[in-house]
Amino acid sequence: MSNTVRNVRIECTYSQRLHVVRHMLHSMSTTVEAVSERSADEVNEEIRALWRRSGGTLTTEQRAEYQRLVMEWAAATP
């Protein structure tokens, strides 16, 4: 299997997004963090920029950032 991903499209149903949010609540830190006020489109653009910068292969640090962005995107998607 190749480590290179050329095009990524993430689709979540409403129930999948709720599952993600419930999962996030169970694994939340006790520290206070600001809630993102960014739209799904803004977060999606940051995801695309991350992939462009990476050249199609994410480092371990970039993967962690990607996962955080996907969670933020899922929470922001109406």
Short mmCIF file of C-alpha atoms in Angstrom, two decimals:
data_model
loop_
_atom_site.label_atom_id
_atom_site.label_comp_id
_atom_site.label_asym_id
_atom_site.label_seq_id
_atom_site.Cartn_x
_atom_site.Cartn_y
_atom_site.Cartn_z
CA MET A 1 0.00 0.00 0.00
CA SER A 2 1.35 3.42 -0.91
CA ASN A 3 1.93 6.10 1.71
CA THR A 4 1.04 8.72 -0.88
CA VAL A 5 -2.52 10.01 -0.98
CA ARG A 6 -3.38 12.10 -4.00
CA ASN A 7 -6.99 13.07 -3.42
CA VAL A 8 -8.83 12.85 -0.14
CA ARG A 9 -12.53 13.36 0.19
CA ILE A 10 -14.08 12.84 3.56
CA GLU A 11 -17.80 12.39 3.81
CA CYS A 12 -19.57 11.94 7.10
CA THR A 13 -23.21 11.39 7.78
CA TYR A 14 -24.87 13.35 10.55
CA SER A 15 -24.81 10.30 12.82
CA GLN A 16 -21.09 9.75 12.15
CA ARG A 17 -20.37 13.37 13.10
CA LEU A 18 -22.38 12.91 16.30
CA HIS A 19 -20.31 9.81 17.08
CA VAL A 20 -17.12 11.82 16.57
CA VAL A 21 -18.40 14.56 18.87
CA ARG A 22 -19.43 12.02 21.53
CA HIS A 23 -16.02 10.35 21.24
CA MET A 24 -14.33 13.73 21.61
CA LEU A 25 -16.32 14.42 24.77
CA HIS A 26 -15.13 11.17 26.36
CA SER A 27 -11.49 11.81 25.51
CA MET A 28 -11.46 15.51 26.30
CA SER A 29 -8.71 17.11 28.27
CA THR A 30 -9.51 18.97 31.47
CA THR A 31 -7.80 22.07 30.14
CA VAL A 32 -9.92 24.83 28.66
CA GLU A 33 -9.50 25.39 24.93
CA ALA A 34 -11.18 27.92 22.68
CA VAL A 35 -13.98 26.59 20.51
CA SER A 36 -13.28 27.07 16.84
CA GLU A 37 -15.51 29.58 15.16
CA ARG A 38 -14.21 28.68 11.72
CA SER A 39 -16.53 27.39 9.02
CA ALA A 40 -16.15 23.94 7.51
CA ASP A 41 -14.95 25.63 4.30
CA GLU A 42 -12.17 27.46 6.17
CA VAL A 43 -11.03 24.27 7.88
CA ASN A 44 -11.24 22.37 4.59
CA GLU A 45 -8.98 24.94 2.95
CA GLU A 46 -6.43 24.45 5.73
CA ILE A 47 -6.59 20.68 5.18
CA ARG A 48 -5.97 21.18 1.45
CA ALA A 49 -3.05 23.52 2.19
CA LEU A 50 -1.52 20.92 4.53
CA TRP A 51 -1.66 18.31 1.77
CA ARG A 52 -0.17 20.74 -0.77
CA ARG A 53 2.70 21.63 1.60
CA SER A 54 3.38 17.97 2.35
CA GLY A 55 3.67 16.96 -1.28
CA GLY A 56 1.23 14.12 -0.67
CA THR A 57 3.06 12.37 2.18
CA LEU A 58 2.39 13.43 5.76
CA THR A 59 4.96 13.25 8.53
CA THR A 60 3.90 12.02 11.96
CA GLU A 61 3.45 15.62 13.12
CA GLN A 62 1.45 16.48 10.00
CA ARG A 63 -0.77 13.43 10.51
CA ALA A 64 -1.61 14.63 14.01
CA GLU A 65 -2.45 18.08 12.60
CA TYR A 66 -4.53 16.47 9.85
CA GLN A 67 -6.51 14.42 12.38
CA ARG A 68 -7.16 17.52 14.48
CA LEU A 69 -8.32 19.43 11.40
CA VAL A 70 -10.62 16.60 10.29
CA MET A 71 -12.23 16.55 13.74
CA GLU A 72 -12.65 20.33 13.61
CA TRP A 73 -14.10 20.06 10.08
CA ALA A 74 -16.58 17.36 11.17
CA ALA A 75 -17.72 19.49 14.10
CA ALA A 76 -18.13 22.55 11.86
CA THR A 77 -20.02 20.79 9.06
CA PRO A 78 -23.74 21.58 9.27
#
